[in-house]
Coordinates of C-alpha atoms in Angstrom, one line a residue:
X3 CA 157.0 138.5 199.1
X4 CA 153.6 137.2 199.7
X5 CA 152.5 140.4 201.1
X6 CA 153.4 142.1 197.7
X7 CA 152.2 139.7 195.5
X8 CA 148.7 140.2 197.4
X9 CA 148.8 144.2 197.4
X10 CA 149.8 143.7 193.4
X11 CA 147.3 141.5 192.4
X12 CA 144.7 142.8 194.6
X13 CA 145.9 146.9 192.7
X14 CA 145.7 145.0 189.6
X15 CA 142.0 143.9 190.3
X16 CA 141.5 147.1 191.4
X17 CA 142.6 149.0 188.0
X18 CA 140.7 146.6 186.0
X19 CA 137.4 147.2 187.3
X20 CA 138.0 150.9 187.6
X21 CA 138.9 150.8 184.1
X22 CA 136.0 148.8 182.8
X23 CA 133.5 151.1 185.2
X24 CA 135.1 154.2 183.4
X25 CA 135.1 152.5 180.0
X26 CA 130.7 151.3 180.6
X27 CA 130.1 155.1 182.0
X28 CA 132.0 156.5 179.1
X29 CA 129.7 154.6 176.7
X30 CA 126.5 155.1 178.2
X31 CA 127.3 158.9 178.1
X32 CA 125.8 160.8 175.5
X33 CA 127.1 162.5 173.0
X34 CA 126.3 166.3 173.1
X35 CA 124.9 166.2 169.1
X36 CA 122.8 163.3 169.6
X37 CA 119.0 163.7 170.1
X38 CA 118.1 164.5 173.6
X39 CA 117.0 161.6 175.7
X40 CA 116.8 160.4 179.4
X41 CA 120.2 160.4 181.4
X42 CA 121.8 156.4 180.7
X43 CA 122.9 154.9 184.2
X44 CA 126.2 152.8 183.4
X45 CA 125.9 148.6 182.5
X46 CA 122.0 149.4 182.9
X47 CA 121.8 152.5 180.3
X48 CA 118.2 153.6 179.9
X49 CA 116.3 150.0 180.3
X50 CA 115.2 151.4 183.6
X51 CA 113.2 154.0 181.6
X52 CA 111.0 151.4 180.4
X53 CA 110.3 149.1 182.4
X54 CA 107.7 150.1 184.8
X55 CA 104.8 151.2 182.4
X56 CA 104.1 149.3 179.6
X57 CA 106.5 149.5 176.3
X58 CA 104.3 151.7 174.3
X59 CA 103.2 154.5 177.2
X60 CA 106.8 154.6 178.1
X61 CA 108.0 155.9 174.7
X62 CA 105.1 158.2 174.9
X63 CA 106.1 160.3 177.5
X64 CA 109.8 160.2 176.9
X65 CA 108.7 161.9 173.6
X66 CA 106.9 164.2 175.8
X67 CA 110.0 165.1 177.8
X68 CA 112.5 165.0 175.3
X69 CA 110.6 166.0 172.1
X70 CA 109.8 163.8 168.7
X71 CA 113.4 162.2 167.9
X72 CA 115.1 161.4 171.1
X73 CA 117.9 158.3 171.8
X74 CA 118.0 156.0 174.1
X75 CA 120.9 153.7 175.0
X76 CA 119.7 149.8 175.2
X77 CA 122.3 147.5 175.9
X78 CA 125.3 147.5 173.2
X79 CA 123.1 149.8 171.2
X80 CA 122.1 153.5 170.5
X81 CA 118.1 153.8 170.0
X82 CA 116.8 156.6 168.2
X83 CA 112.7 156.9 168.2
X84 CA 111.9 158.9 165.2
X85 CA 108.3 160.3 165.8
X86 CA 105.5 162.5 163.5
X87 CA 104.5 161.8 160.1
X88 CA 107.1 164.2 158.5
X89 CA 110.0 163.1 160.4
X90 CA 109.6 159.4 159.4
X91 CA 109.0 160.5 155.8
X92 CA 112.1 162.4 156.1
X93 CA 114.1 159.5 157.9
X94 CA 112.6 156.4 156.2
X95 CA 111.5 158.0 152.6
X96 CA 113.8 160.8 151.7
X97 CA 117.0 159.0 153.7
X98 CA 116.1 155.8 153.1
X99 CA 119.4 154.4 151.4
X100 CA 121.0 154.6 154.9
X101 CA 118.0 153.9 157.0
X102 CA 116.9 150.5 155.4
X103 CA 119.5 147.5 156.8
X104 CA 118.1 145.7 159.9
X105 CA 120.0 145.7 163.2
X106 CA 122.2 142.4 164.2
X107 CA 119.1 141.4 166.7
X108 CA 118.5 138.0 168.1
X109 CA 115.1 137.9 166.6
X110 CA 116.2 138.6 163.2
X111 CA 119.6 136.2 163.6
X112 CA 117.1 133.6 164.0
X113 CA 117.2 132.8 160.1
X114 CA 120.5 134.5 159.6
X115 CA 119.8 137.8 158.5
X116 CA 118.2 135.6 155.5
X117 CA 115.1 136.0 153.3
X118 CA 113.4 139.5 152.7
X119 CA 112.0 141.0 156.1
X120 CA 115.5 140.2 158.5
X121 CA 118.4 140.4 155.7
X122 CA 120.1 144.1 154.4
X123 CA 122.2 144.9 151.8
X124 CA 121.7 143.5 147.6
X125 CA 120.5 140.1 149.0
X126 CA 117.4 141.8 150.8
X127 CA 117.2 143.7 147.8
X128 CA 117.5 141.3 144.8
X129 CA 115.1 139.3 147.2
X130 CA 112.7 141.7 148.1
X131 CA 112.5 142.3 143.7
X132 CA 112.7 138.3 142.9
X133 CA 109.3 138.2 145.7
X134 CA 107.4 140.9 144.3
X135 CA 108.0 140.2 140.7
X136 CA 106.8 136.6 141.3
X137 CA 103.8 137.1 143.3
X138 CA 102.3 139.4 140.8
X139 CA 102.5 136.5 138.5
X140 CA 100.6 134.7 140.6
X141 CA 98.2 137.3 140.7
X142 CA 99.1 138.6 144.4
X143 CA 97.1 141.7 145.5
X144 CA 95.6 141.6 142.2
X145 CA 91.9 141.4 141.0
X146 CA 93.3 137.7 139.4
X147 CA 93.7 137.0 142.7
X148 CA 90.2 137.2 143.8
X149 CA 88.5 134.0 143.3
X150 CA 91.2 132.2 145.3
X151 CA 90.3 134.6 148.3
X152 CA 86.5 133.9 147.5
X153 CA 86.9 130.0 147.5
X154 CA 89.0 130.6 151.1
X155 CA 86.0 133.0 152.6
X156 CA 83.3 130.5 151.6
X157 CA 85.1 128.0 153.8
X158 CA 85.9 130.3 156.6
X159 CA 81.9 131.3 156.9
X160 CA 80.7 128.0 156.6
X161 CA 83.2 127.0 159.7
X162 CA 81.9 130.1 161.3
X163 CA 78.0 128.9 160.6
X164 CA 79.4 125.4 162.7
X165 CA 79.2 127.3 165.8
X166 CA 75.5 127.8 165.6
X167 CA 75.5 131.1 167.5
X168 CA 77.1 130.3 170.3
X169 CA 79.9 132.4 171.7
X170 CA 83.4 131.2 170.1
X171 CA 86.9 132.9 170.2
X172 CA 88.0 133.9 166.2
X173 CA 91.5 134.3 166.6
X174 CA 92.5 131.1 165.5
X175 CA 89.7 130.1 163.3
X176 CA 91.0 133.5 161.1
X177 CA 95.0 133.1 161.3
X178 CA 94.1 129.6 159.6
X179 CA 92.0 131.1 157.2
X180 CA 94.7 134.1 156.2
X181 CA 97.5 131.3 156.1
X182 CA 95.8 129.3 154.0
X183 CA 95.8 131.8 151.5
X184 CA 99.6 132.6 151.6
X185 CA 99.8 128.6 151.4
X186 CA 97.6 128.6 148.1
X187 CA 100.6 131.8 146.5
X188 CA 103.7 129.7 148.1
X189 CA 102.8 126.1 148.6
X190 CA 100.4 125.6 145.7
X191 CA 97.4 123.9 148.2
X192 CA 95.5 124.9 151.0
X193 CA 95.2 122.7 154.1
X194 CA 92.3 121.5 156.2
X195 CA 91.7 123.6 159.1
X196 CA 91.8 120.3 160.9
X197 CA 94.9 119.3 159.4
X198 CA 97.6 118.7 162.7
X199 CA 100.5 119.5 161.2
X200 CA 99.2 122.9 159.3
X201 CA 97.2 123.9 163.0
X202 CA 100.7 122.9 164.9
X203 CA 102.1 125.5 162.5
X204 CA 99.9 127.9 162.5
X205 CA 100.1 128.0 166.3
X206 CA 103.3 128.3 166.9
X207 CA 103.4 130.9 164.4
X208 CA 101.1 132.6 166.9
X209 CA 103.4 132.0 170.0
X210 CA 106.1 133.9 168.3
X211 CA 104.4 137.0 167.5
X212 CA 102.5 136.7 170.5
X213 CA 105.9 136.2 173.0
X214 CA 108.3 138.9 170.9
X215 CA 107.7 141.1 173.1
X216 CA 109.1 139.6 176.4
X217 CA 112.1 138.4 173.9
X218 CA 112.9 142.4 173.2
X219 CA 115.8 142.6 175.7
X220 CA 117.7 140.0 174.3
X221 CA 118.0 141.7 171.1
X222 CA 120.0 144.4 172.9
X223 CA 122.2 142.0 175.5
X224 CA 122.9 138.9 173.3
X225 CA 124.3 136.9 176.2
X226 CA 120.9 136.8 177.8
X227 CA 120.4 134.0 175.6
X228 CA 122.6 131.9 177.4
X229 CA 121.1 132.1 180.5
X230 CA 120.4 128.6 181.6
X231 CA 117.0 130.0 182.6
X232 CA 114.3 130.7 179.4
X233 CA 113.3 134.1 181.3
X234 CA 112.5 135.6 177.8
X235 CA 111.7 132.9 175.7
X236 CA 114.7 133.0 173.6
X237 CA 115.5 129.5 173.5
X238 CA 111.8 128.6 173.1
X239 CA 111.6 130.7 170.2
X240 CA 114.7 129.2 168.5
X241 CA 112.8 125.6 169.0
X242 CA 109.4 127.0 167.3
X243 CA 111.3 128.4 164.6
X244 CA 113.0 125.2 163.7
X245 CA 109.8 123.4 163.7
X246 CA 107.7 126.4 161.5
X247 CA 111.3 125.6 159.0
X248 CA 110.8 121.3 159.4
X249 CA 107.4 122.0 158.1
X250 CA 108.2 124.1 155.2
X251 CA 111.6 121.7 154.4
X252 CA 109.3 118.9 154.0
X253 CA 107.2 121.4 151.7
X254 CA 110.2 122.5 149.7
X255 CA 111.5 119.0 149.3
X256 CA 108.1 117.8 147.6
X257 CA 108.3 120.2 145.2
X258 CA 112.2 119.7 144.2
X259 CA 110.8 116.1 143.6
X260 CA 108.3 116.8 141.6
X261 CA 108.9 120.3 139.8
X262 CA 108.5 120.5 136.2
X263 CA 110.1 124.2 134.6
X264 CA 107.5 124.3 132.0
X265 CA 104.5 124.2 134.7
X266 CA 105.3 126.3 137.4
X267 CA 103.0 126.2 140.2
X268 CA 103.6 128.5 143.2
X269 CA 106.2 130.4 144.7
X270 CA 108.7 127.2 145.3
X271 CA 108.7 126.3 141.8
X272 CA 109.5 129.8 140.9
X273 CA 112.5 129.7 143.3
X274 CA 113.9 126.7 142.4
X275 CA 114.3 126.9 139.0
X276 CA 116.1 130.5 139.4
X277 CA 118.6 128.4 141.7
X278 CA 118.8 125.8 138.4
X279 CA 119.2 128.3 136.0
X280 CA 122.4 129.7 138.1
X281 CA 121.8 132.5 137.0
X282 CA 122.7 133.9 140.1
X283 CA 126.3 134.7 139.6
X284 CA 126.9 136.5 143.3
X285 CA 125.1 133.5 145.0
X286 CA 122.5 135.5 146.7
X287 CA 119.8 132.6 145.9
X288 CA 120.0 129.9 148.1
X289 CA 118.1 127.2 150.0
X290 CA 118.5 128.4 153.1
X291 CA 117.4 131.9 152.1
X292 CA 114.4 130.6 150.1
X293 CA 113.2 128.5 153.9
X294 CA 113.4 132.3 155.3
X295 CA 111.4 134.0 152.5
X296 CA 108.7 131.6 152.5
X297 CA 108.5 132.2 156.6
X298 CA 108.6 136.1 155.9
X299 CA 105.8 135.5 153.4
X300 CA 103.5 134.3 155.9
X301 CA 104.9 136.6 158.1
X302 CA 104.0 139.6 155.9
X303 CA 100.9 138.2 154.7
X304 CA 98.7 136.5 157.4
X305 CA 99.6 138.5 160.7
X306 CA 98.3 141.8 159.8
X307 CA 95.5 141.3 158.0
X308 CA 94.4 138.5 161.0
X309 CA 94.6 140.5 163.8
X310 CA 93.6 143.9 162.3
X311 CA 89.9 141.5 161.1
X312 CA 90.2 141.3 165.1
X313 CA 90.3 144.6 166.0
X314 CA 87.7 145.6 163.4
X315 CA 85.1 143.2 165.1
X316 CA 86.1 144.1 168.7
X317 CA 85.0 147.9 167.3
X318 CA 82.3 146.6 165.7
X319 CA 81.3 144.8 168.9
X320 CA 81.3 147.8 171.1
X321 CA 79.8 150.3 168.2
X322 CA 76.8 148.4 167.1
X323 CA 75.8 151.3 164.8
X324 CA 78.2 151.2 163.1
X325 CA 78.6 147.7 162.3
X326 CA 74.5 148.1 161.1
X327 CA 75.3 151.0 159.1
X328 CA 78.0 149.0 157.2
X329 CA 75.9 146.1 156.2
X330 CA 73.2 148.7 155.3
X331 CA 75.3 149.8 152.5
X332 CA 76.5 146.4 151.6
X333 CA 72.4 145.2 151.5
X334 CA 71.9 148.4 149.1
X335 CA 74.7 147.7 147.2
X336 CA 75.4 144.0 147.1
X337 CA 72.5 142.9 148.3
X338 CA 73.0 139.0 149.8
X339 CA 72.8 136.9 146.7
X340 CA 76.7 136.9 146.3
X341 CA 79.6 137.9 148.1
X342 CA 81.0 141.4 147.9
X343 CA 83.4 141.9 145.3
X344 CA 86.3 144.3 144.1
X345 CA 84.1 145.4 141.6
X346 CA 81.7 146.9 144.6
X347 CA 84.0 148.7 146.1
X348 CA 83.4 152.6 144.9
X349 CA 80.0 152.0 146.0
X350 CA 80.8 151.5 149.6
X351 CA 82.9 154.1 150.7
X352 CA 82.0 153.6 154.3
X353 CA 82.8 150.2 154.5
X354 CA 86.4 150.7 153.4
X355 CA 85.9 153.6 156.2
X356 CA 85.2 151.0 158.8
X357 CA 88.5 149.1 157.5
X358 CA 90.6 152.0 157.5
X359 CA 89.9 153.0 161.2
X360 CA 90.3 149.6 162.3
X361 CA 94.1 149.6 160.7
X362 CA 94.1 153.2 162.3
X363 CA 93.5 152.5 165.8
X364 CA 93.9 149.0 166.0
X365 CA 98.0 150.6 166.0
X366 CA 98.6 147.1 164.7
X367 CA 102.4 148.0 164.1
X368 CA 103.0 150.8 166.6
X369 CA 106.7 150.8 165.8
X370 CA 107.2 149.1 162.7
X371 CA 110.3 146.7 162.4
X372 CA 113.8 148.4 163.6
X373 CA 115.9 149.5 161.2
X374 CA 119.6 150.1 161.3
X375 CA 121.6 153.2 160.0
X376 CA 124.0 152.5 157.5
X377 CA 126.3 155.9 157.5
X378 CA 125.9 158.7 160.0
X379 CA 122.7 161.0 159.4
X380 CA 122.6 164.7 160.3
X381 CA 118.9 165.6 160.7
X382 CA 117.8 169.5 162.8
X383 CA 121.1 169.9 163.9
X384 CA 121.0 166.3 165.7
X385 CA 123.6 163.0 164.5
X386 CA 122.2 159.8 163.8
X387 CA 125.2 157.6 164.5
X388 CA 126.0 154.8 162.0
X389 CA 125.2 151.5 163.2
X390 CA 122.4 153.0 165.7
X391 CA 118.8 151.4 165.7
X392 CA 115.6 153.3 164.8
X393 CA 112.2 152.9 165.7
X394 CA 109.8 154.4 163.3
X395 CA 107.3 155.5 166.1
X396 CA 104.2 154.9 164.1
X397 CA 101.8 155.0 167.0
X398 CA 102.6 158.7 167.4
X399 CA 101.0 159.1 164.2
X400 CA 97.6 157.1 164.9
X401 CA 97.2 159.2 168.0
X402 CA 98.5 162.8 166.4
X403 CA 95.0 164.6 166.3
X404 CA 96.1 167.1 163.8
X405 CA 95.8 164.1 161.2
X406 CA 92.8 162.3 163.3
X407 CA 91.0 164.7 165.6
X408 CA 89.8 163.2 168.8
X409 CA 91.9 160.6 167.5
X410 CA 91.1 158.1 170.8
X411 CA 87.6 157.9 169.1
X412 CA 86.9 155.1 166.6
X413 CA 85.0 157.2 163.8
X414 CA 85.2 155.8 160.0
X415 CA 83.3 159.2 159.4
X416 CA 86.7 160.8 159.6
X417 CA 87.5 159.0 156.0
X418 CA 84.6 160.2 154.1
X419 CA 84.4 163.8 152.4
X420 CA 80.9 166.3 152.5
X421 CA 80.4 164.1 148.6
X422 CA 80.4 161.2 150.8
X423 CA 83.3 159.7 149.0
X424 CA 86.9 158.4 150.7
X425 CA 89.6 160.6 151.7
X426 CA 92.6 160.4 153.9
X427 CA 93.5 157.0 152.6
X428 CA 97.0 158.3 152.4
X429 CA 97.4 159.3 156.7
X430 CA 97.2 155.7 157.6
X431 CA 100.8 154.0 157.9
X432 CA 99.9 150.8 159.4
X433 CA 102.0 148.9 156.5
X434 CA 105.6 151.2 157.2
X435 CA 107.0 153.4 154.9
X436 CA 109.8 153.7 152.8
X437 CA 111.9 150.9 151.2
X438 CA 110.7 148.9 153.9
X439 CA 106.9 148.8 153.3
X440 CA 105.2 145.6 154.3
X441 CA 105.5 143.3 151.6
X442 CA 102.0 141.8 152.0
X443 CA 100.3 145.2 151.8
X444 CA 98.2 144.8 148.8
X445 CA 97.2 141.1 149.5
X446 CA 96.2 142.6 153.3
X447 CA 93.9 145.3 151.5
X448 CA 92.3 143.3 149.0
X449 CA 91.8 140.3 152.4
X450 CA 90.6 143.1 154.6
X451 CA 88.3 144.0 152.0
X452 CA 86.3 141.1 151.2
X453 CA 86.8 139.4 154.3
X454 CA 85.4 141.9 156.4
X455 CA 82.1 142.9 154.4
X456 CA 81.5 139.6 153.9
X457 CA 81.8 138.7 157.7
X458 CA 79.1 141.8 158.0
X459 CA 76.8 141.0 154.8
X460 CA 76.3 136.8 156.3
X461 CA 76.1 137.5 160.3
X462 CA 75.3 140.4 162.8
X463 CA 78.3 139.8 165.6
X464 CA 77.3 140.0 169.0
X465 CA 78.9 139.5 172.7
X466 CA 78.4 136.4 174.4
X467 CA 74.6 136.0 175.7
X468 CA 73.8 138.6 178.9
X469 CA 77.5 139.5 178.5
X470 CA 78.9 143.0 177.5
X471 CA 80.7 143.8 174.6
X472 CA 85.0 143.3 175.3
X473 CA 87.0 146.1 176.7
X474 CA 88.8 147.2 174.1
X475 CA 92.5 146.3 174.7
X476 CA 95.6 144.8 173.2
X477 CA 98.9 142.9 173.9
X478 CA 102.1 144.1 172.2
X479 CA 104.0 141.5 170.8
X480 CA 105.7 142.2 167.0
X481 CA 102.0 143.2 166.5
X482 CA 100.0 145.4 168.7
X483 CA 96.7 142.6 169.0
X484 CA 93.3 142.9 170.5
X485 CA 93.2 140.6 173.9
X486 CA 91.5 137.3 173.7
X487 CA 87.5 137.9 173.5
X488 CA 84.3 135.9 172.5
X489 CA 82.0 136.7 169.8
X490 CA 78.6 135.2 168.8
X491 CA 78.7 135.4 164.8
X492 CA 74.2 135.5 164.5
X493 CA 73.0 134.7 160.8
X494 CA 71.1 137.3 159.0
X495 CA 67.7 136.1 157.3

């Protein structure tokens, strides 16, 4: 009897794994209408396919092999990578009612699919309308807006004057700067760059954007977050994001004490009383989700604009001519009495070059956010499954040389027409496209604007004394960022 019981039990282990094997090589198969892509091994699918190059190279040559939309099968996921200007237009533009829901990712489960950058469906969208209608009334992108960005930029250059020409890292000293001028639309105040509690937030701000990128196969295998070992920083990630909220709480709780409806001050105030007018009859406003749209808002409108100032320095750094061509124009056309202004830009054309080909190749978001397919999409005789995740390949569109010939080459000339006036404004994606277009995009262009020509019009940037100037490389994280580099910041007479 115990002889039987053995064979049975051992047959019936036997069956199980078989059947699960069958049931994991069955799923990592692929379906003969999908897009082409690299053959999936079963449990491991096609991880293995990118993980001994870096992310980015990976993805290049597996478009390569398999052509510009090609899947991939990560975890409990399908992967399409949509490549080439036209096929994201087509995907993320002209399909975009079932392209524009974010997958059920660890990273964005974070704040429970709340706010405006992580949430889908009517309450990203009634939030996403509620944001932008607000910060237009508080002059957001807008010329109004200007003299709240001048007031921050005299600050920042005066710190940047503190370090006397000596040799000083920026990173930080500018992701302060760009907060504070989110905190001045959301909060009502700016901080002291000083402050401890504002630089604690600020830097680990930092350390998640910085550490996404070792997080990215948790997304795809959730129980990789229970690990007992933090191998990909998801449980440290979790902990910085409850402190970045504790901070803001302590924010929103100020201004619930002290908010008057007939004076309203900032974003918080504006949020507040929609939830006291209940006017709100499907309960999409809440406190939790207003906690996720204020982080989204910093999110959206200090990370960009900070680290593409970065790469546009490191460029200027390694091309002095034409960082002295730039302030040329701003000396003929400014002069150094005042700081540049909106009002100044038609007149230098190659200024807003420089910017543009800093967003360019600086590839700051080479593959946008995912986003998540609501119904099945037939595209060149290829299915899109429902519930797949795309990656809007933007990188294949900073490198594609029939936009940006010799497209490895940083050359602003490639913006300005034989009338010496700007063209091509429209090539650049940096900020998405679609229904999904960076929120922050017209507060990032107005920043990069006046920030950058009036880091050129005060000081000539140079490397550190006797050194050369830094290889120009970046770090992927949720932004593609220039590695850590010194700068001397040398005042013009």
């Amino acid at each position: 009897m115990d002889v039987l019981f053995n064979f049975g039990y051992l047959d019936l282990i036997f069956i199980t794994s078989s059947v699960s094997l069958l049931l994991l090589w069955v799923r990592s198969r692929r379906p003969s209408d999908y897009p082409p892509g690299p053959t999936p091994i079963p449990v491991i699918g096609n991880f293995h396919n990118l993980v001994n190059k870096d992310f980015m190279q990976s993805l290049r040559d597996l478009r390569q092999k398999h052509g510009d939309i090609f899947s991939l099968s990560l975890g409990t996921f399908w992967v399409i990578v949509v490549n080439g200007s036209d096929n994201l237009k087509e995907i993320l533009i002209k399909r975009g009612e079932k392209t524009s829901d974010r997958p059920t990712f660890f990273v964005f489960n974070l704040v429970n699919n709340r706010g405006i950058i992580s949430a889908s469906g009517p309450s990203w969208k009634h939030h996403r309308t509620f944001a932008l209608s607000k910060l237009r009334d508080f002059g957001f992108g807008k010329r109004s807006f200007e003299s709240n960005i001048h007031e921050e930029l005299e600050i920042f250059l005066n710190e940047l004057e503190k370090y006397d020409e000596q040799a000083f890292d920026i990173s930080e000293i500018i992701h302060t700067s760009m907060s504070n001028i989110v905190m001045a639309i959301t909060l009502g105040r700016r901080f002291d760059y000083k402050d401890p509690e504002f630089s604690y937030f600020v830097q680990l701000l930092n350390e998640n954007f910085n550490n996404a990128a070792v997080l990215g196969p948790v997304n795809f295998i959730p129980i990789l977050e229970k690990l007992p070992i933090d191998i990909f920083g998801a449980k440290q990630m979790s902990k910085n994001v409850e402190r970045c909220n504790a901070f803001l709480q302590n924010e929103i709780n100020e201004h619930e004490k002290t908010l008057d409806e007939n004076n309203i001050r900032d974003f918080i105030d504006a949020y507040l009383v929609e939830l006291r007018q209940e006017r709100d009859t499907d309960n999409y406003f809440s406190g939790a989700n207003l906690l996720a749209s204020i982080g989204d808002l910093f999110a959206a409108g200090t990370e960009t604009t900070a680290t593409t100032i970065r790469w546009a320095l490191m460029y200027l750094l390694n091309n002095m001519d034409i960082q002295h061509k730039m302030w040329k124009e701003i000396n003929e056309n400014v002069g150094s009495g005042r700081l540049p202004s909106l009002s100044d830009k038609p007149n230098l054309p190659y200024c807003e070059a420089v910017i543009l080909e800093s967003l360019r190749l600086g590839n700051i978001v080479p593959f946008s956010l995912p986003h998540t397919v609501s119904e099945d999409i037939y595209y060149k005789g290829m299915k899109i499954p429902k519930d797949s995740v795309i990656f809007p390949s933007l990188d294949s569109v900073v490198y594609d040389d029939s936009l940006f010939p010799n497209s490895h080459i940083f050359n602003p000339e490639r913006f300005i027409d034989e009338n010496g006036k700007l063209c091509g404004q429209e090539k650049i994606l940096t900020f998405s496209l679609g229904r999904r277009v960076c929120l922050g995009e017209s507060l990032a262009r107005l920043e990069l604007f006046l920030y950058l020509t009036a880091l050129v019009q005060r000081f000539q940037f140079l490397p550190p004394e006797g050194d050369n100037p830094p290889a120009v490389e970046g770090k992927l994280g949720v932004t593609y960022s220039p590695i850590l580099y010194k700068i001397r910041a040398v005042r013009r007479s």
